[in-house]
mmCIF file of C-alpha atoms in Angstrom:
data_model
loop_
_atom_site.group_PDB
_atom_site.id
_atom_site.type_symbol
_atom_site.label_atom_id
_atom_site.label_comp_id
_atom_site.label_asym_id
_atom_site.label_seq_id
_atom_site.Cartn_x
_atom_site.Cartn_y
_atom_site.Cartn_z
ATOM 1 C CA MET G 1 105.349 128.726 96.411
ATOM 2 C CA GLY G 2 106.969 130.568 99.299
ATOM 3 C CA SER G 3 110.511 129.835 100.628
ATOM 4 C CA ALA G 4 109.070 128.339 103.769
ATOM 5 C CA THR G 5 106.975 125.846 101.661
ATOM 6 C CA ARG G 6 110.036 124.940 99.537
ATOM 7 C CA GLU G 7 111.897 124.062 102.680
ATOM 8 C CA ALA G 8 108.938 122.280 104.082
ATOM 9 C CA LEU G 9 108.418 120.254 101.029
ATOM 10 C CA ALA G 10 112.115 119.324 100.894
ATOM 11 C CA SER G 11 112.033 118.144 104.486
ATOM 12 C CA SER G 12 108.839 116.174 103.662
ATOM 13 C CA LYS G 13 110.501 114.492 100.695
ATOM 14 C CA ASN G 14 113.558 113.593 102.985
ATOM 15 C CA ALA G 15 111.157 111.961 105.389
ATOM 16 C CA LEU G 16 109.732 109.981 102.585
ATOM 17 C CA ALA G 17 113.183 108.965 101.289
ATOM 18 C CA GLY G 18 113.936 107.724 104.858
ATOM 19 C CA LEU G 19 111.239 105.061 104.764
ATOM 20 C CA PRO G 20 112.127 101.489 103.694
ATOM 21 C CA ALA G 21 110.589 100.443 100.375
ATOM 22 C CA PRO G 22 108.088 98.007 101.879
ATOM 23 C CA ALA G 23 106.442 101.005 103.696
ATOM 24 C CA LEU G 24 105.528 102.598 100.374
ATOM 25 C CA THR G 25 102.260 101.006 99.807
ATOM 26 C CA VAL G 26 98.941 102.137 98.274
ATOM 27 C CA SER G 27 97.429 101.890 101.750
ATOM 28 C CA THR G 28 100.050 104.312 103.152
ATOM 29 C CA GLY G 29 99.241 106.739 100.318
ATOM 30 C CA GLU G 30 95.450 106.387 100.860
ATOM 31 C CA ASP G 31 95.973 107.110 104.605
ATOM 32 C CA LEU G 32 97.728 110.371 103.760
ATOM 33 C CA PHE G 33 95.098 111.446 101.273
ATOM 34 C CA ALA G 34 92.274 110.676 103.832
ATOM 35 C CA ALA G 35 94.246 112.691 106.532
ATOM 36 C CA GLY G 36 94.580 115.648 104.154
ATOM 37 C CA ARG G 37 90.851 115.671 103.547
ATOM 38 C CA ILE G 38 90.143 115.601 107.236
ATOM 39 C CA ILE G 39 92.522 118.427 107.811
ATOM 40 C CA GLY G 40 90.991 120.345 104.921
ATOM 41 C CA GLU G 41 87.532 120.006 106.275
ATOM 42 C CA SER G 42 88.349 121.692 109.568
ATOM 43 C CA ALA G 43 89.217 125.372 109.286
ATOM 44 C CA GLN G 44 90.555 125.536 112.774
ATOM 45 C CA PHE G 45 92.774 122.420 112.512
ATOM 46 C CA ARG G 46 94.016 123.462 109.093
ATOM 47 C CA SER G 47 94.844 127.038 110.372
ATOM 48 C CA LEU G 48 96.830 125.650 113.316
ATOM 49 C CA LEU G 49 98.911 123.158 111.281
ATOM 50 C CA GLY G 50 99.385 125.698 108.488
ATOM 51 C CA ASP G 51 100.496 128.525 110.680
ATOM 52 C CA PRO G 52 104.213 128.987 110.445
ATOM 53 C CA SER G 53 104.329 130.395 113.998
ATOM 54 C CA THR G 54 102.845 127.262 115.558
ATOM 55 C CA ASP G 55 105.517 125.286 117.291
ATOM 56 C CA SER G 56 106.508 122.083 115.634
ATOM 57 C CA SER G 57 106.022 119.963 118.820
ATOM 58 C CA GLN G 58 102.553 121.411 119.104
ATOM 59 C CA LYS G 59 101.729 120.414 115.510
ATOM 60 C CA SER G 60 103.172 116.957 116.211
ATOM 61 C CA ALA G 61 100.983 116.460 119.295
ATOM 62 C CA LEU G 62 97.840 117.625 117.376
ATOM 63 C CA VAL G 63 98.466 115.221 114.549
ATOM 64 C CA SER G 64 99.111 112.324 117.012
ATOM 65 C CA GLY G 65 96.069 113.092 119.100
ATOM 66 C CA VAL G 66 93.780 113.229 116.028
ATOM 67 C CA PHE G 67 95.198 110.371 113.840
ATOM 68 C CA GLN G 68 96.969 108.002 116.220
ATOM 69 C CA ALA G 69 94.193 105.467 116.028
ATOM 70 C CA GLY G 70 93.125 105.936 112.460
ATOM 71 C CA LEU G 71 96.316 105.763 110.431
ATOM 72 C CA GLY G 72 99.012 103.147 109.777
ATOM 73 C CA ALA G 73 102.304 103.674 111.428
ATOM 74 C CA ASP G 74 104.104 104.718 108.259
ATOM 75 C CA ALA G 75 101.418 107.109 107.152
ATOM 76 C CA LEU G 76 101.348 108.690 110.644
ATOM 77 C CA SER G 77 105.111 109.123 110.656
ATOM 78 C CA LEU G 78 104.970 110.838 107.259
ATOM 79 C CA LEU G 79 101.998 113.002 108.219
ATOM 80 C CA THR G 80 103.735 114.079 111.503
ATOM 81 C CA ALA G 81 106.856 115.031 109.524
ATOM 82 C CA ILE G 82 104.870 116.968 106.974
ATOM 83 C CA ALA G 83 102.661 118.783 109.485
ATOM 84 C CA SER G 84 105.570 119.644 111.804
ATOM 85 C CA ALA G 85 107.331 121.551 109.075
ATOM 86 C CA HIS G 86 106.730 125.286 108.664
ATOM 87 C CA TRP G 87 104.529 125.857 105.486
ATOM 88 C CA SER G 88 103.840 129.300 104.077
ATOM 89 C CA ASN G 89 100.067 128.756 104.548
ATOM 90 C CA SER G 90 97.462 126.067 105.111
ATOM 91 C CA ASP G 91 96.679 125.634 101.446
ATOM 92 C CA GLU G 92 100.262 124.861 100.741
ATOM 93 C CA LEU G 93 100.284 122.345 103.667
ATOM 94 C CA LEU G 94 97.398 120.544 102.006
ATOM 95 C CA ALA G 95 99.269 120.573 98.707
ATOM 96 C CA GLY G 96 102.219 119.181 100.461
ATOM 97 C CA ILE G 97 100.289 116.306 102.113
ATOM 98 C CA GLU G 98 98.747 115.517 98.603
ATOM 99 C CA GLU G 99 102.199 115.520 96.910
ATOM 100 C CA ILE G 100 103.688 113.229 99.377
ATOM 101 C CA GLY G 101 100.693 110.947 99.105
ATOM 102 C CA LEU G 102 101.118 110.917 95.366
ATOM 103 C CA ARG G 103 104.722 110.059 95.553
ATOM 104 C CA VAL G 104 103.976 107.118 97.969
ATOM 105 C CA VAL G 105 101.340 105.735 95.587
ATOM 106 C CA ALA G 106 103.644 106.115 92.657
ATOM 107 C CA ALA G 107 106.340 104.189 94.487
ATOM 108 C CA SER G 108 103.896 101.371 95.206
ATOM 109 C CA ALA G 109 103.171 100.769 91.395
ATOM 110 C CA PRO G 110 104.729 97.901 89.540
ATOM 111 C CA ALA G 111 107.148 98.791 86.783
ATOM 112 C CA SER G 112 104.557 97.666 84.284
ATOM 113 C CA VAL G 113 101.966 100.250 85.395
ATOM 114 C CA SER G 114 102.077 103.810 83.995
ATOM 115 C CA ILE G 115 99.898 105.786 86.299
ATOM 116 C CA GLU G 116 100.571 109.034 84.414
ATOM 117 C CA SER G 117 99.422 107.425 81.072
ATOM 118 C CA GLU G 118 96.246 106.160 82.810
ATOM 119 C CA LEU G 119 95.558 109.604 84.393
ATOM 120 C CA PHE G 120 95.994 111.110 80.887
ATOM 121 C CA GLU G 121 93.557 108.662 79.281
ATOM 122 C CA PHE G 122 91.015 109.304 82.023
ATOM 123 C CA GLY G 123 91.317 113.068 81.414
ATOM 124 C CA GLU G 124 90.951 112.669 77.716
ATOM 125 C CA ALA G 125 87.730 110.554 78.290
ATOM 126 C CA VAL G 126 86.315 113.122 80.692
ATOM 127 C CA SER G 127 87.133 116.215 78.554
ATOM 128 C CA SER G 128 85.408 114.657 75.630
ATOM 129 C CA ASP G 129 82.109 114.391 77.477
ATOM 130 C CA SER G 130 80.803 117.648 78.840
ATOM 131 C CA GLU G 131 78.158 116.011 80.938
ATOM 132 C CA LEU G 132 80.681 113.659 82.500
ATOM 133 C CA GLU G 133 83.160 116.533 83.038
ATOM 134 C CA LEU G 134 80.374 118.521 84.854
ATOM 135 C CA ALA G 135 79.328 115.503 86.965
ATOM 136 C CA ILE G 136 82.887 114.914 88.136
ATOM 137 C CA GLY G 137 83.905 118.619 88.507
ATOM 138 C CA THR G 138 80.885 120.249 89.911
ATOM 139 C CA SER G 139 81.220 121.661 93.332
ATOM 140 C CA LEU G 140 77.560 120.794 93.939
ATOM 141 C CA GLY G 141 77.951 117.107 93.824
ATOM 142 C CA SER G 142 78.722 115.013 96.897
ATOM 143 C CA PRO G 143 82.078 113.483 97.271
ATOM 144 C CA ALA G 144 80.496 110.020 97.620
ATOM 145 C CA ALA G 145 78.633 110.373 94.373
ATOM 146 C CA LYS G 146 81.811 111.502 92.637
ATOM 147 C CA VAL G 147 83.705 108.560 94.053
ATOM 148 C CA ALA G 148 80.992 106.130 92.850
ATOM 149 C CA LEU G 149 81.197 107.601 89.405
ATOM 150 C CA VAL G 150 85.001 107.317 89.342
ATOM 151 C CA ASP G 151 84.693 103.649 90.398
ATOM 152 C CA ALA G 152 82.167 102.942 87.715
ATOM 153 C CA LEU G 153 84.590 104.461 85.017
ATOM 154 C CA LEU G 154 87.873 103.111 86.260
ATOM 155 C CA ALA G 155 87.383 99.935 88.362
ATOM 156 C CA GLY G 156 88.772 97.020 86.509
ATOM 157 C CA LYS G 157 90.124 99.233 83.769
ATOM 158 C CA ALA G 158 92.943 101.073 85.497
ATOM 159 C CA SER G 159 95.473 100.214 88.156
ATOM 160 C CA GLU G 160 94.700 100.349 91.883
ATOM 161 C CA GLN G 161 97.114 103.274 92.122
ATOM 162 C CA THR G 162 95.246 105.338 89.584
ATOM 163 C CA LEU G 163 91.914 104.650 91.125
ATOM 164 C CA VAL G 164 93.101 105.715 94.592
ATOM 165 C CA ILE G 165 94.542 108.956 93.143
ATOM 166 C CA VAL G 166 91.355 109.971 91.192
ATOM 167 C CA ARG G 167 89.116 109.158 94.046
ATOM 168 C CA HIS G 168 91.169 111.489 96.226
ATOM 169 C CA LEU G 169 91.356 114.348 93.609
ATOM 170 C CA VAL G 170 87.555 114.348 93.045
ATOM 171 C CA GLN G 171 86.876 114.543 96.794
ATOM 172 C CA GLN G 172 89.384 117.346 97.506
ATOM 173 C CA PRO G 173 89.654 119.424 94.341
ATOM 174 C CA ARG G 174 90.595 122.625 96.314
ATOM 175 C CA GLY G 175 89.086 124.906 93.720
ATOM 176 C CA ARG G 176 90.866 123.236 90.796
ATOM 177 C CA ARG G 177 89.274 121.946 87.549
ATOM 178 C CA ILE G 178 89.566 118.181 86.753
ATOM 179 C CA ALA G 179 92.028 118.837 83.913
ATOM 180 C CA GLU G 180 94.331 120.738 86.270
ATOM 181 C CA LEU G 181 94.018 118.186 88.979
ATOM 182 C CA LEU G 182 95.061 115.320 86.655
ATOM 183 C CA ARG G 183 97.905 117.369 85.065
ATOM 184 C CA ILE G 184 99.468 118.214 88.473
ATOM 185 C CA ALA G 185 99.044 114.621 89.711
ATOM 186 C CA SER G 186 100.650 113.225 86.490
ATOM 187 C CA THR G 187 103.501 115.598 86.795
ATOM 188 C CA ILE G 188 104.255 114.659 90.309
ATOM 189 C CA VAL G 189 103.936 110.893 89.616
ATOM 190 C CA ALA G 190 106.337 111.152 86.721
ATOM 191 C CA ASP G 191 108.839 113.137 88.830
ATOM 192 C CA ALA G 192 108.693 110.604 91.533
ATOM 193 C CA LYS G 193 110.188 108.203 88.933
ATOM 194 C CA ASN G 194 112.681 110.760 87.782
ATOM 195 C CA GLN G 195 110.666 111.316 84.629
ATOM 196 C CA SER G 196 108.882 114.102 82.868
ATOM 197 C CA ILE G 197 105.718 114.206 80.681
ATOM 198 C CA ALA G 198 105.788 115.426 77.143
ATOM 199 C CA THR G 199 102.355 116.240 75.645
ATOM 200 C CA VAL G 200 102.620 115.853 71.881
ATOM 201 C CA THR G 201 99.858 117.493 69.756
ATOM 202 C CA LEU G 202 99.547 116.360 66.109
ATOM 203 C CA ALA G 203 97.048 115.963 63.409
ATOM 204 C CA SER G 204 97.061 112.109 63.535
ATOM 205 C CA PRO G 205 98.746 109.510 65.609
ATOM 206 C CA ILE G 206 102.297 108.684 64.774
ATOM 207 C CA ALA G 207 103.747 105.165 64.276
ATOM 208 C CA ALA G 208 105.366 103.469 67.228
ATOM 209 C CA GLU G 209 108.888 103.674 65.805
ATOM 210 C CA GLN G 210 108.494 107.428 65.216
ATOM 211 C CA LEU G 211 107.235 107.757 68.842
ATOM 212 C CA ASP G 212 110.289 105.878 70.168
ATOM 213 C CA ARG G 213 112.658 108.181 68.168
ATOM 214 C CA LEU G 214 110.880 111.275 69.481
ATOM 215 C CA ARG G 215 110.991 109.894 73.014
ATOM 216 C CA ALA G 216 114.728 109.267 72.761
ATOM 217 C CA SER G 217 115.415 112.704 71.286
ATOM 218 C CA LEU G 218 113.479 114.535 73.985
ATOM 219 C CA GLY G 219 115.209 112.320 76.615
ATOM 220 C CA ARG G 220 118.596 113.500 75.395
ATOM 221 C CA LEU G 221 117.393 117.079 75.375
ATOM 222 C CA TYR G 222 116.027 117.020 78.916
ATOM 223 C CA GLY G 223 118.389 114.557 80.424
ATOM 224 C CA ARG G 224 115.747 112.183 81.772
ATOM 225 C CA GLN G 225 113.181 109.719 80.506
ATOM 226 C CA LEU G 226 109.865 110.987 79.315
ATOM 227 C CA THR G 227 106.296 109.720 79.245
ATOM 228 C CA ILE G 228 104.719 110.860 75.982
ATOM 229 C CA ASN G 229 100.916 111.666 75.845
ATOM 230 C CA GLN G 230 99.594 112.029 72.279
ATOM 231 C CA VAL G 231 96.804 114.588 71.674
ATOM 232 C CA VAL G 232 95.171 114.326 68.230
ATOM 233 C CA ASP G 233 94.080 117.694 66.916
ATOM 234 C CA PRO G 234 93.169 118.082 63.280
ATOM 235 C CA THR G 235 93.647 121.867 63.452
ATOM 236 C CA VAL G 236 97.416 121.344 63.825
ATOM 237 C CA LEU G 237 97.374 120.663 60.062
ATOM 238 C CA GLY G 238 100.799 119.114 59.943
ATOM 239 C CA GLY G 239 104.034 118.726 62.081
ATOM 240 C CA LEU G 240 103.595 118.614 65.744
ATOM 241 C CA ARG G 241 103.623 120.677 69.022
ATOM 242 C CA VAL G 242 105.530 119.351 72.039
ATOM 243 C CA GLN G 243 105.168 120.646 75.563
ATOM 244 C CA VAL G 244 107.314 119.575 78.450
ATOM 245 C CA GLY G 245 106.358 121.529 81.472
ATOM 246 C CA ASP G 246 106.497 125.145 80.614
ATOM 247 C CA ASP G 247 108.620 124.499 77.449
ATOM 248 C CA VAL G 248 106.842 124.418 74.139
ATOM 249 C CA ILE G 249 108.454 123.251 70.942
ATOM 250 C CA ASP G 250 106.020 124.139 68.038
ATOM 251 C CA GLY G 251 106.666 122.820 64.624
ATOM 252 C CA SER G 252 103.168 122.698 63.395
ATOM 253 C CA ILE G 253 101.911 124.191 60.099
ATOM 254 C CA GLU G 254 99.169 125.967 62.105
ATOM 255 C CA SER G 255 101.919 127.723 64.122
ATOM 256 C CA ARG G 256 103.789 128.812 60.995
ATOM 257 C CA LEU G 257 100.727 130.068 59.321
ATOM 258 C CA SER G 258 99.875 132.097 62.461
ATOM 259 C CA GLU G 259 103.330 133.602 62.612
ATOM 260 C CA LEU G 260 102.984 134.496 58.917
ATOM 261 C CA ARG G 261 99.595 136.174 59.377
ATOM 262 C CA GLN G 262 101.073 138.134 62.291
ATOM 263 C CA LYS G 263 103.956 139.278 60.142
ATOM 264 C CA LEU G 264 101.637 140.383 57.329
ATOM 265 C CA ALA G 265 99.442 142.231 59.676
ATOM 266 C CA SER G 266 102.299 144.249 61.290
#
């Protein structure tokens, strides 16, 4: 991420923070996602908005001219703020629109809904079925067919927020695999709630009490609440592996055996 993009993303988050809570609706997030897809489909439009040398007032006029009639007032306000900033390139502009859309959708969710957990469960289901993973991830499939498949898999089984997010991701993957799409989205959604995600890999599921103790320990370590995703992998043999962002805490027997083999081979 270039320095221009960091500043643009910060100003976009400030614009989001300036909206009153009632404006942070699923519909506003959907509008941002839809606008991002429209911008992504037009090389000329994307290039103009993503060019750091294009004047902010010109970008604002372009956004207003194209989206005035199609977006809600709050979504248009956010999109104008995002597009008027100076991004390092057009790809990072699209990423910025997506991130703000994700944060809006996250803010709209009731406290009882864990979007990141639902995204994780969907990702686990997809990765366990190679045909399903191909159908959702192939660049040859039509966006409409992918959305229909997502609806068949998630409608009535996940929150409205999760459904909206996954629909968008499969329509605009931008060269990313489905696992990466879901991971990035989950991380942003968690961060929007001032939380992080810990992926815990272990040989078998642990009891709820142990999970609570682990969550509390990690929370003290990282200074924020964590959502814990459990990945069951028999090859771990014993112990567990925890990943939070780029940090990995590996206490598995598998890891210790690997280290021993390396020492013996050296």
